[in-house]
Tab-separated table of C-alpha atoms in Angstrom:
chain	number	residue	atom	x	y	z
A	1	MET	CA	-0.292	0.362	0.451
A	2	LYS	CA	2.775	2.749	1.389
A	3	ARG	CA	4.621	1.636	-2.325
A	4	LEU	CA	1.528	2.147	-4.007
A	5	LYS	CA	0.798	4.854	-2.566
A	6	LEU	CA	4.348	6.157	-3.056
A	7	LEU	CA	4.006	5.850	-7.203
A	8	THR	CA	0.837	7.532	-7.112
A	9	THR	CA	2.350	10.855	-5.794
A	10	LEU	CA	5.911	10.517	-7.669
A	11	SER	CA	2.526	9.642	-11.314
A	12	LEU	CA	1.061	13.101	-9.568
A	13	PHE	CA	3.395	15.372	-9.606
A	14	LEU	CA	5.076	14.041	-12.842
A	15	THR	CA	1.940	14.918	-14.638
A	16	ALA	CA	1.633	18.554	-13.009
A	17	ILE	CA	5.164	19.767	-14.279
A	18	SER	CA	3.667	17.623	-17.398
A	19	VAL	CA	0.684	20.049	-17.115
A	20	GLY	CA	2.908	23.028	-16.336
A	21	VAL	CA	5.121	22.618	-19.300
A	22	ALA	CA	3.158	22.344	-22.172
A	23	SER	CA	0.663	25.093	-20.600
A	24	PHE	CA	4.221	27.466	-20.287
A	25	ASN	CA	4.692	25.790	-23.735
A	26	LEU	CA	1.025	27.125	-25.170
A	27	PHE	CA	1.019	30.773	-23.801
A	28	LYS	CA	4.503	30.969	-25.956
A	29	LEU	CA	2.827	30.233	-28.993
A	30	TYR	CA	0.213	32.065	-28.129
A	31	SER	CA	2.539	35.531	-28.172
A	32	TYR	CA	3.657	34.127	-30.944
A	33	GLU	CA	0.599	34.077	-32.846
A	34	LYS	CA	-0.268	37.241	-30.999
A	35	GLU	CA	2.859	38.781	-32.854
A	36	ASN	CA	2.155	37.450	-36.001
A	37	THR	CA	-1.958	38.825	-36.240
A	38	LEU	CA	-0.451	42.401	-34.866
A	39	LYS	CA	1.894	42.375	-38.011
A	40	THR	CA	-0.354	41.180	-39.884
A	41	VAL	CA	-2.368	44.202	-38.525
A	42	LYS	CA	0.618	46.387	-39.285
A	43	GLU	CA	0.739	45.288	-42.831
A	44	CYS	CA	-2.720	46.012	-43.628
A	45	ALA	CA	-1.977	49.470	-41.957
A	46	GLU	CA	0.945	50.949	-44.394
A	47	ASN	CA	-1.331	49.528	-47.052
A	48	ALA	CA	-4.376	51.452	-46.069
A	49	ILE	CA	-1.410	54.360	-45.230
A	50	LEU	CA	-0.641	54.158	-48.619
A	51	LEU	CA	-3.951	54.109	-50.538
A	52	GLU	CA	-4.874	56.839	-48.683
A	53	MET	CA	-2.069	59.088	-50.133
A	54	ILE	CA	-2.155	58.011	-53.335
A	55	GLY	CA	-5.572	58.233	-52.899
A	56	ARG	CA	-4.919	62.543	-52.255
A	57	MET	CA	-2.624	62.356	-55.510
A	58	GLU	CA	-4.413	61.690	-57.777
A	59	LYS	CA	-7.562	64.688	-56.342
A	60	SER	CA	-3.998	67.032	-56.237
A	61	GLU	CA	-3.206	68.733	-58.961
A	62	GLY	CA	0.670	68.643	-60.881
A	63	ALA	CA	0.935	65.517	-60.409
A	64	SER	CA	0.853	64.608	-64.102
A	65	GLN	CA	4.345	63.021	-65.059
A	66	SER	CA	4.777	61.030	-61.861
A	67	PHE	CA	1.513	60.246	-60.889
A	68	ILE	CA	1.459	58.174	-64.312
A	69	ARG	CA	4.426	56.312	-63.221
A	70	LEU	CA	2.866	55.930	-59.811
A	71	ASN	CA	0.107	54.225	-61.002
A	72	ALA	CA	2.027	52.333	-63.778
A	73	PHE	CA	3.622	51.049	-60.510
A	74	LEU	CA	0.715	50.015	-59.011
A	75	GLU	CA	-0.823	48.548	-62.179
A	76	PHE	CA	2.252	46.309	-61.577
A	77	ALA	CA	2.193	46.189	-58.190
A	78	GLN	CA	-1.378	45.040	-57.201
A	79	GLN	CA	-2.305	41.426	-57.187
A	80	LYS	CA	-5.148	39.393	-58.235
A	81	ASP	CA	-7.201	40.147	-55.340
A	82	GLY	CA	-6.546	43.401	-54.909
A	83	ARG	CA	-4.504	43.784	-53.044
A	84	ILE	CA	-1.217	45.961	-52.862
A	85	ALA	CA	2.197	44.073	-52.124
A	86	LYS	CA	4.382	44.227	-49.769
A	87	ALA	CA	4.722	47.444	-48.197
A	88	ASP	CA	8.688	47.261	-48.183
A	89	SER	CA	8.201	46.970	-52.488
A	90	LEU	CA	5.956	50.775	-52.035
A	91	ARG	CA	7.412	52.064	-49.590
A	92	THR	CA	10.639	51.834	-51.444
A	93	SER	CA	9.356	52.722	-54.903
A	94	LEU	CA	7.657	55.642	-53.390
A	95	ALA	CA	10.889	56.725	-51.970
A	96	SER	CA	11.951	56.858	-56.200
A	97	ILE	CA	8.321	58.460	-57.215
A	98	LEU	CA	9.063	61.382	-54.930
A	99	SER	CA	13.104	61.787	-55.572
A	100	PHE	CA	11.431	63.095	-58.709
A	101	GLY	CA	10.378	66.385	-57.700
A	102	LEU	CA	6.653	64.993	-57.013
A	103	ASP	CA	4.796	67.586	-54.569
A	104	PHE	CA	3.891	64.558	-52.296
A	105	PRO	CA	0.789	65.139	-50.057
A	106	ASP	CA	2.989	63.344	-47.271
A	107	ASN	CA	2.217	65.929	-44.184
A	108	LYS	CA	0.058	63.971	-41.239
A	109	SER	CA	-2.049	67.006	-40.955
A	110	LYS	CA	-3.565	66.782	-44.122
A	111	THR	CA	-4.569	63.441	-43.613
A	112	ASP	CA	-7.558	62.511	-44.154
A	113	LEU	CA	-7.639	59.857	-41.089
A	114	ASN	CA	-11.612	58.853	-42.171
A	115	ALA	CA	-10.912	57.899	-44.995
A	116	LEU	CA	-8.188	56.287	-43.453
A	117	ASP	CA	-10.298	53.923	-41.247
A	118	SER	CA	-12.205	53.313	-44.324
A	119	ILE	CA	-9.570	51.786	-46.409
A	120	PHE	CA	-7.697	50.165	-43.092
A	121	ARG	CA	-10.898	48.039	-42.071
A	122	GLU	CA	-11.129	46.991	-45.729
A	123	GLU	CA	-7.609	45.772	-45.580
A	124	LEU	CA	-8.579	44.051	-42.051
A	125	ALA	CA	-11.231	42.352	-43.868
A	126	ARG	CA	-9.790	41.433	-46.868
A	127	HIS	CA	-7.257	38.846	-44.240
A	128	ASN	CA	-10.336	38.063	-42.141
A	129	LEU	CA	-9.777	40.620	-39.638
A	130	TYR	CA	-12.547	41.972	-37.963
A	131	PRO	CA	-11.616	43.722	-34.575
A	132	LYS	CA	-15.172	45.622	-32.703
A	133	PHE	CA	-12.537	48.579	-33.245
A	134	SER	CA	-9.388	49.979	-35.756
A	135	SER	CA	-8.362	52.918	-35.981
A	136	ILE	CA	-4.926	54.930	-37.141
A	137	LEU	CA	-4.378	58.135	-35.693
A	138	PRO	CA	-0.869	60.352	-35.899
A	139	ILE	CA	1.470	60.157	-33.159
A	140	GLY	CA	0.495	61.841	-30.329
A	141	THR	CA	-3.486	61.749	-30.795
A	142	SER	CA	-5.083	60.911	-28.548
A	143	LEU	CA	-8.183	57.757	-28.193
A	144	PRO	CA	-11.948	58.731	-28.116
A	145	ASN	CA	-12.240	56.103	-25.313
A	146	ASN	CA	-9.787	53.592	-22.656
A	147	ALA	CA	-10.452	50.104	-23.702
A	148	GLU	CA	-7.973	47.920	-23.989
A	149	LEU	CA	-6.598	47.602	-27.537
A	150	TRP	CA	-3.078	46.248	-29.031
A	151	GLU	CA	-1.244	48.861	-30.478
A	152	THR	CA	1.787	48.564	-32.626
A	153	GLN	CA	3.739	52.210	-35.119
A	154	TYR	CA	3.866	52.838	-39.004
A	155	SER	CA	7.422	54.909	-39.933
A	156	GLN	CA	8.378	55.475	-44.239
A	157	SER	CA	11.462	53.843	-42.873
A	158	PRO	CA	13.217	51.451	-40.631
A	159	SER	CA	14.952	53.691	-38.870
A	160	GLY	CA	12.476	56.587	-39.387
A	161	ASP	CA	11.180	58.034	-36.258
A	162	PRO	CA	7.050	56.651	-36.168
A	163	ILE	CA	4.608	58.768	-37.317
A	164	PHE	CA	1.400	56.407	-36.830
A	165	ASP	CA	-0.085	55.168	-34.081
A	166	ILE	CA	-1.882	52.011	-34.934
A	167	TYR	CA	-5.223	50.774	-33.080
A	168	VAL	CA	-7.424	47.707	-33.035
A	169	SER	CA	-9.170	46.111	-31.183
A	170	GLN	CA	-7.940	42.369	-28.958
A	171	MET	CA	-8.433	39.444	-31.182
A	172	PRO	CA	-8.560	36.697	-28.562
A	173	GLY	CA	-10.299	34.537	-30.537
A	174	LYS	CA	-8.734	35.250	-33.668
A	175	VAL	CA	-5.153	33.482	-32.569
A	176	LEU	CA	-7.129	31.248	-30.103
A	177	SER	CA	-8.344	29.573	-33.407
A	178	ARG	CA	-5.911	29.043	-35.429
A	179	MET	CA	-4.256	27.006	-32.388
A	180	TRP	CA	-6.975	24.453	-31.959
A	181	GLY	CA	-5.177	21.766	-33.814
A	182	ILE	CA	-2.883	21.916	-30.534
A	183	ILE	CA	-5.639	23.269	-27.921
A	184	ILE	CA	-8.147	20.447	-28.350
A	185	PRO	CA	-5.880	17.755	-27.894
A	186	PHE	CA	-4.247	19.185	-24.761
A	187	SER	CA	-8.000	19.825	-23.453
A	188	ALA	CA	-8.650	16.484	-24.088
A	189	VAL	CA	-5.117	14.531	-22.366
A	190	ILE	CA	-5.820	17.501	-19.509
A	191	VAL	CA	-9.503	16.209	-18.749
A	192	LEU	CA	-8.451	12.610	-19.597
A	193	PHE	CA	-5.089	12.529	-16.524
A	194	SER	CA	-7.427	14.576	-14.022
A	195	PHE	CA	-10.606	12.166	-14.401
A	196	LEU	CA	-7.761	9.308	-14.006
A	197	SER	CA	-6.464	10.985	-11.576
A	198	PHE	CA	-9.557	11.435	-9.598
A	199	TYR	CA	-10.229	7.787	-9.990
A	200	LEU	CA	-6.711	6.679	-8.897
A	201	ILE	CA	-6.851	9.058	-5.926
A	202	ARG	CA	-10.488	7.431	-5.071
A	203	THR	CA	-9.115	4.200	-5.691
A	204	ILE	CA	-6.676	4.007	-2.885
A	205	SER	CA	-9.265	6.091	-0.451
A	206	LYS	CA	-11.072	3.290	-1.311
A	207	MET	CA	-8.402	-0.037	-0.713
A	208	ARG	CA	-7.882	2.156	2.195
A	209	THR	CA	-11.087	2.417	3.629
A	210	MET	CA	-11.425	-1.519	3.105
A	211	GLU	CA	-7.963	-2.297	4.770
A	212	GLN	CA	-8.661	-0.139	7.355
A	213	MET	CA	-12.239	-2.389	7.352
A	214	LYS	CA	-10.374	-5.957	6.978
A	215	ASP	CA	-7.868	-5.312	10.027
A	216	ASP	CA	-10.957	-4.410	12.218
A	217	PHE	CA	-13.501	-7.155	11.799
A	218	ALA	CA	-10.303	-9.686	12.124
A	219	HIS	CA	-9.529	-7.542	15.265
A	220	ASN	CA	-12.727	-7.515	16.698
A	221	MET	CA	-14.206	-11.338	15.849
A	222	THR	CA	-10.394	-12.250	16.701
A	223	HIS	CA	-12.533	-10.108	20.675
A	224	GLU	CA	-16.277	-11.606	19.293
A	225	LEU	CA	-14.654	-15.001	18.844
A	226	LYS	CA	-12.394	-15.370	22.698
A	227	THR	CA	-15.577	-14.345	24.509
A	228	PRO	CA	-17.077	-17.663	23.711
A	229	VAL	CA	-14.117	-20.248	23.398
A	230	ALA	CA	-12.985	-19.373	26.675
A	231	VAL	CA	-16.117	-19.992	28.181
A	232	ALA	CA	-16.719	-22.690	26.693
A	233	TYR	CA	-12.849	-24.048	27.474
A	234	SER	CA	-13.311	-23.042	31.303
A	235	ALA	CA	-16.669	-25.270	31.308
A	236	ALA	CA	-14.809	-28.749	29.886
A	237	ASP	CA	-11.496	-27.599	32.153
A	238	SER	CA	-13.604	-27.956	35.320
A	239	MET	CA	-15.389	-30.886	34.219
A	240	LEU	CA	-11.758	-32.530	33.592
A	241	ARG	CA	-10.422	-31.262	36.711
A	242	TYR	CA	-13.134	-31.471	39.609
A	243	TYR	CA	-14.649	-34.320	37.299
A	244	ASP	CA	-17.428	-35.786	40.116
A	245	GLN	CA	-19.710	-38.539	38.504
A	246	SER	CA	-22.094	-38.490	40.747
A	247	ASP	CA	-22.907	-34.929	40.496
A	248	GLU	CA	-25.243	-34.783	37.000
A	249	ILE	CA	-26.762	-31.248	38.435
A	250	ARG	CA	-23.063	-29.553	38.016
A	251	ASN	CA	-22.102	-32.127	34.668
A	252	ARG	CA	-25.113	-31.386	33.569
A	253	GLN	CA	-24.987	-27.702	33.857
A	254	PHE	CA	-20.956	-27.750	32.306
A	255	LEU	CA	-22.600	-29.392	29.074
A	256	LYS	CA	-25.805	-27.085	28.853
A	257	ILE	CA	-22.925	-23.771	29.278
A	258	ILE	CA	-20.315	-25.620	26.351
A	259	MET	CA	-23.386	-26.303	24.514
A	260	GLN	CA	-24.609	-22.845	24.193
A	261	ARG	CA	-20.470	-21.649	23.238
A	262	LEU	CA	-21.065	-23.424	21.248
A	263	SER	CA	-24.231	-22.973	19.549
A	264	HIS	CA	-23.349	-18.655	19.621
A	265	LEU	CA	-20.322	-20.644	17.697
A	266	SER	CA	-21.551	-21.926	15.044
A	267	GLY	CA	-24.323	-19.219	15.075
A	268	MET	CA	-21.591	-16.380	14.519
A	269	ILE	CA	-20.173	-18.206	10.913
A	270	GLU	CA	-23.481	-18.813	9.754
A	271	ASN	CA	-23.699	-15.587	9.929
A	272	ILE	CA	-20.046	-14.943	8.617
A	273	LEU	CA	-21.153	-17.103	5.298
A	274	SER	CA	-24.492	-15.496	4.822
A	275	MET	CA	-22.782	-12.489	3.978
A	276	SER	CA	-20.941	-13.756	1.116
A	277	MET	CA	-22.376	-12.590	-2.349
A	278	GLU	CA	-22.139	-15.472	-4.306
A	279	ARG	CA	-24.465	-17.453	-0.837
A	280	PHE	CA	-26.981	-13.694	-1.642
A	281	LYS	CA	-26.463	-15.239	-5.480
A	282	THR	CA	-28.328	-17.892	-4.397
A	283	MET	CA	-30.622	-17.255	-2.043
A	284	LYS	CA	-34.388	-17.589	-2.990
A	285	LEU	CA	-36.604	-15.840	-0.633
A	286	ASN	CA	-40.008	-17.426	-0.004
A	287	ILE	CA	-42.381	-14.685	-0.879
A	288	GLU	CA	-46.060	-14.565	1.076
A	289	ARG	CA	-48.734	-12.321	2.198
A	290	ILE	CA	-47.467	-11.470	6.173
A	291	LYS	CA	-49.088	-9.600	9.284
A	292	LEU	CA	-46.431	-7.568	9.945
A	293	LYS	CA	-47.442	-5.868	12.997
A	294	PRO	CA	-47.502	-10.025	14.417
A	295	LEU	CA	-43.472	-10.075	13.423
A	296	ALA	CA	-42.588	-6.538	13.993
A	297	GLU	CA	-44.482	-7.845	17.856
A	298	GLU	CA	-42.268	-11.133	17.932
A	299	ALA	CA	-38.845	-9.535	17.121
A	300	ALA	CA	-39.586	-6.176	19.885
A	301	GLY	CA	-39.993	-9.432	22.246
A	302	MET	CA	-36.303	-10.821	21.725
A	303	ILE	CA	-34.711	-7.769	21.901
A	304	GLU	CA	-35.913	-6.588	25.445
A	305	LEU	CA	-35.902	-10.197	26.354
A	306	LYS	CA	-32.208	-10.056	26.444
A	307	ALA	CA	-32.003	-6.140	26.384
A	308	THR	CA	-29.088	-4.946	29.237
A	309	LYS	CA	-31.038	-2.109	30.007
A	310	PRO	CA	-34.167	-0.125	29.879
A	311	VAL	CA	-36.132	-0.791	26.417
A	312	LYS	CA	-38.994	-0.024	25.818
A	313	ILE	CA	-40.122	0.161	22.184
A	314	LYS	CA	-43.563	1.141	20.668
A	315	ILE	CA	-45.473	-0.335	17.837
A	316	ASP	CA	-48.128	1.733	15.707
A	317	ILE	CA	-48.725	-0.533	13.243
A	318	PRO	CA	-52.615	-1.517	11.509
A	319	GLU	CA	-53.767	-5.198	13.141
A	320	ASN	CA	-54.851	-5.728	9.076
A	321	LEU	CA	-51.565	-4.541	7.443
A	322	SER	CA	-49.505	-7.471	5.539
A	323	ILE	CA	-47.465	-7.081	2.538
A	324	PRO	CA	-46.108	-10.253	0.477
A	325	ALA	CA	-42.006	-10.586	2.005
A	326	ASP	CA	-40.326	-13.097	2.907
A	327	SER	CA	-40.719	-13.953	6.995
A	328	LEU	CA	-37.866	-14.912	8.570
A	329	HIS	CA	-35.605	-12.097	6.541
A	330	LEU	CA	-38.062	-9.855	6.944
A	331	GLY	CA	-38.006	-10.314	10.855
A	332	ASN	CA	-34.180	-10.704	10.621
A	333	VAL	CA	-34.435	-7.125	9.125
A	334	LEU	CA	-36.302	-5.829	12.402
A	335	SER	CA	-34.770	-7.824	14.532
A	336	ASN	CA	-30.917	-5.945	13.680
A	337	LEU	CA	-32.190	-2.826	12.896
A	338	LEU	CA	-33.879	-2.998	17.411
A	339	ASP	CA	-30.678	-4.562	18.256
A	340	ASN	CA	-29.020	-1.406	16.464
A	341	ALA	CA	-30.795	1.024	18.461
A	342	VAL	CA	-30.027	-1.042	21.895
A	343	LYS	CA	-26.047	-1.350	20.857
A	344	TYR	CA	-26.323	2.810	19.738
A	345	SER	CA	-28.054	4.515	22.839
A	346	GLY	CA	-27.870	5.380	26.547
A	347	GLU	CA	-28.798	4.105	29.906
A	348	SER	CA	-32.362	4.294	28.228
A	349	LEU	CA	-34.163	3.763	24.455
A	350	GLU	CA	-37.743	4.265	23.203
A	351	ILE	CA	-38.141	2.766	20.168
A	352	ASN	CA	-41.425	3.372	17.990
A	353	ILE	CA	-41.532	1.007	14.773
A	354	LYS	CA	-44.112	2.607	12.509
A	355	ALA	CA	-45.980	0.663	9.209
A	356	ASP	CA	-48.043	1.664	6.126
A	357	SER	CA	-48.656	-0.139	2.538
A	358	SER	CA	-45.667	2.518	2.282
A	359	ILE	CA	-43.385	2.504	4.739
A	360	ILE	CA	-41.745	0.643	7.569
A	361	GLU	CA	-40.032	3.623	10.154
A	362	VAL	CA	-37.921	2.556	12.858
A	363	THR	CA	-37.009	5.723	15.358
A	364	ASP	CA	-34.225	5.813	18.266
A	365	ASN	CA	-33.555	8.254	20.143
A	366	GLY	CA	-30.537	6.604	20.644
A	367	ILE	CA	-26.844	8.000	20.243
A	368	GLY	CA	-27.669	8.976	17.116
A	369	ILE	CA	-25.195	8.573	13.551
A	370	LYS	CA	-22.286	10.518	12.121
A	371	LYS	CA	-22.720	12.919	9.200
A	372	GLU	CA	-19.809	11.646	8.320
A	373	ASP	CA	-20.348	7.714	8.819
A	374	ILE	CA	-24.039	8.067	7.171
A	375	PRO	CA	-22.650	7.231	3.269
A	376	PHE	CA	-21.238	3.889	4.520
A	377	ILE	CA	-22.906	1.761	7.601
A	378	PHE	CA	-24.509	-0.365	4.859
A	379	ASP	CA	-21.138	-0.730	3.480
A	380	LYS	CA	-20.009	-4.879	4.772
A	381	PHE	CA	-17.816	-4.577	7.639
A	382	TYR	CA	-18.069	-1.079	8.527
A	383	ARG	CA	-18.269	-0.234	12.277
A	384	VAL	CA	-19.757	3.144	13.369
A	385	SER	CA	-16.434	3.965	16.152
A	386	SER	CA	-15.788	7.144	18.960
A	387	GLY	CA	-12.271	8.105	18.619
A	388	ASP	CA	-9.890	4.625	18.478
A	389	ARG	CA	-12.557	1.622	20.595
A	390	TYR	CA	-15.800	0.007	19.283
A	391	GLU	CA	-18.662	1.102	21.228
A	392	ALA	CA	-20.444	-2.221	21.299
A	393	PRO	CA	-19.829	-5.495	19.786
A	394	GLY	CA	-20.204	-6.752	16.870
A	395	TYR	CA	-18.468	-6.997	13.528
A	396	GLY	CA	-19.526	-4.733	10.666
A	397	LEU	CA	-22.597	-7.194	9.162
A	398	GLY	CA	-25.427	-6.073	10.074
A	399	LEU	CA	-26.803	-3.858	8.454
A	400	PHE	CA	-24.992	-5.313	5.200
A	401	TYR	CA	-27.816	-8.001	5.606
A	402	VAL	CA	-30.646	-5.700	6.202
A	403	LYS	CA	-29.830	-3.133	3.079
A	404	GLN	CA	-29.153	-6.511	0.862
A	405	ILE	CA	-32.320	-8.079	1.996
A	406	VAL	CA	-34.252	-4.893	1.443
A	407	GLU	CA	-33.145	-5.248	-1.881
A	408	MET	CA	-34.309	-8.269	-2.986
A	409	HIS	CA	-37.141	-7.442	-2.021
A	410	GLY	CA	-37.754	-4.484	-4.410
A	411	TRP	CA	-37.877	-2.238	-1.464
A	412	ARG	CA	-35.312	0.679	-0.059
A	413	ILE	CA	-33.885	1.937	2.622
A	414	ASP	CA	-32.621	5.133	4.561
A	415	VAL	CA	-31.855	7.022	7.540
A	416	ALA	CA	-31.958	9.697	8.710
A	417	SER	CA	-30.054	10.576	12.024
A	418	LYS	CA	-28.670	13.293	14.561
A	419	THR	CA	-25.773	12.920	16.585
A	420	GLY	CA	-26.862	12.984	20.394
A	421	GLN	CA	-31.035	12.866	18.729
A	422	GLY	CA	-31.124	9.226	17.558
A	423	THR	CA	-31.745	7.226	14.253
A	424	LYS	CA	-34.845	6.216	12.252
A	425	PHE	CA	-34.599	3.418	9.385
A	426	THR	CA	-37.294	4.072	6.259
A	427	ILE	CA	-37.562	0.784	4.707
A	428	LYS	CA	-39.809	1.649	0.989
A	429	TYR	CA	-41.916	-0.906	-0.839
A	430	ARG	CA	-44.205	-0.922	-2.834
A	431	SER	CA	-47.909	-0.811	-2.131
A	432	ASN	CA	-50.812	-3.964	-2.103
A	433	GLU	CA	-52.197	-2.759	-5.460
A	434	GLU	CA	-49.090	-2.584	-7.398
A	435	ARG	CA	-48.401	-6.293	-6.403
């Protein structure tokens, strides 16, 4: 168990490191794709700036010869889809055109910003980019809002000062859409590892619980077996050491004690065997219509007779109430519930047994069951403990047997309890009309 726990811890640690490294790489990939998107935005802005300048040039006076050269270049630079060639090529050719003395309107104060933004949006759309906000503004111009934006700049040459700020609203969806091929498998792996880790931890927790229950069962069975064995051994030893053939009454008394203890041992062994799942699978119930009140009165009478403390059992069941059930096993179910109520109670106890055509309720005013123990009380070998000791004798099979028998009838059992106030077991079965 310790080795498995160590391997599990190591595996989870390595998994956490792997997830961390993969997440870091995903972040770097996101940053790279964001830079590529910003690069595309900048290219669109450069094309928009040049196209806006060319548009103003068409309307200017005295641009005849240089404008002809510019148109010839644009026809050469224009691609089949209507886009302009790379801005770096345009910038180089534009510089050569300007060297011929063309009065090019490059003063930023003359720039038509509305036209520039319109062309910019068109260029972005050509690249399947649709930000909520986009704008190209001269350096030093304040934005109309304080929204979080992506920003880059434009300059006429790589070594020149920037003359325009380029703004677009953030587009994380566009960036992530380029990463789906990695994100989807990564997310699937994370979900799978998370599920496997949860399942592994849950399994180890169950194994620990089962191991504890096994140890508790061995401890409890040893304690339960020692008492009848010790009594039978003492009786047999007395007969051997102090055997008196003439004292028949004394001899019979010792033999009776031995038989009682052996019978008790036999009953314990039978109870343990009856808890076997294979035994339950092959066991068949003898279903017949039985009157419930006499069965409850019989179980209550036996509990009151063997109880070592004052026990008052009130039965509230109609005289004519009958249900289809196995009388032997249903009687055992009631006896187990009543016996548990007696074990887990104070110096005195009151129990109410109530039934109608749909439920049987067994309610007591005992010590109750802790909230954290309730989900496990019907598990095989599970026993409610107080600290490191058990309050009552037993080996954790009674309520397991109760649930198995109830479910074999096609019924259901629920429990509600509060510490210090008592416990209520409710058996819910089908009404007579549904049978």
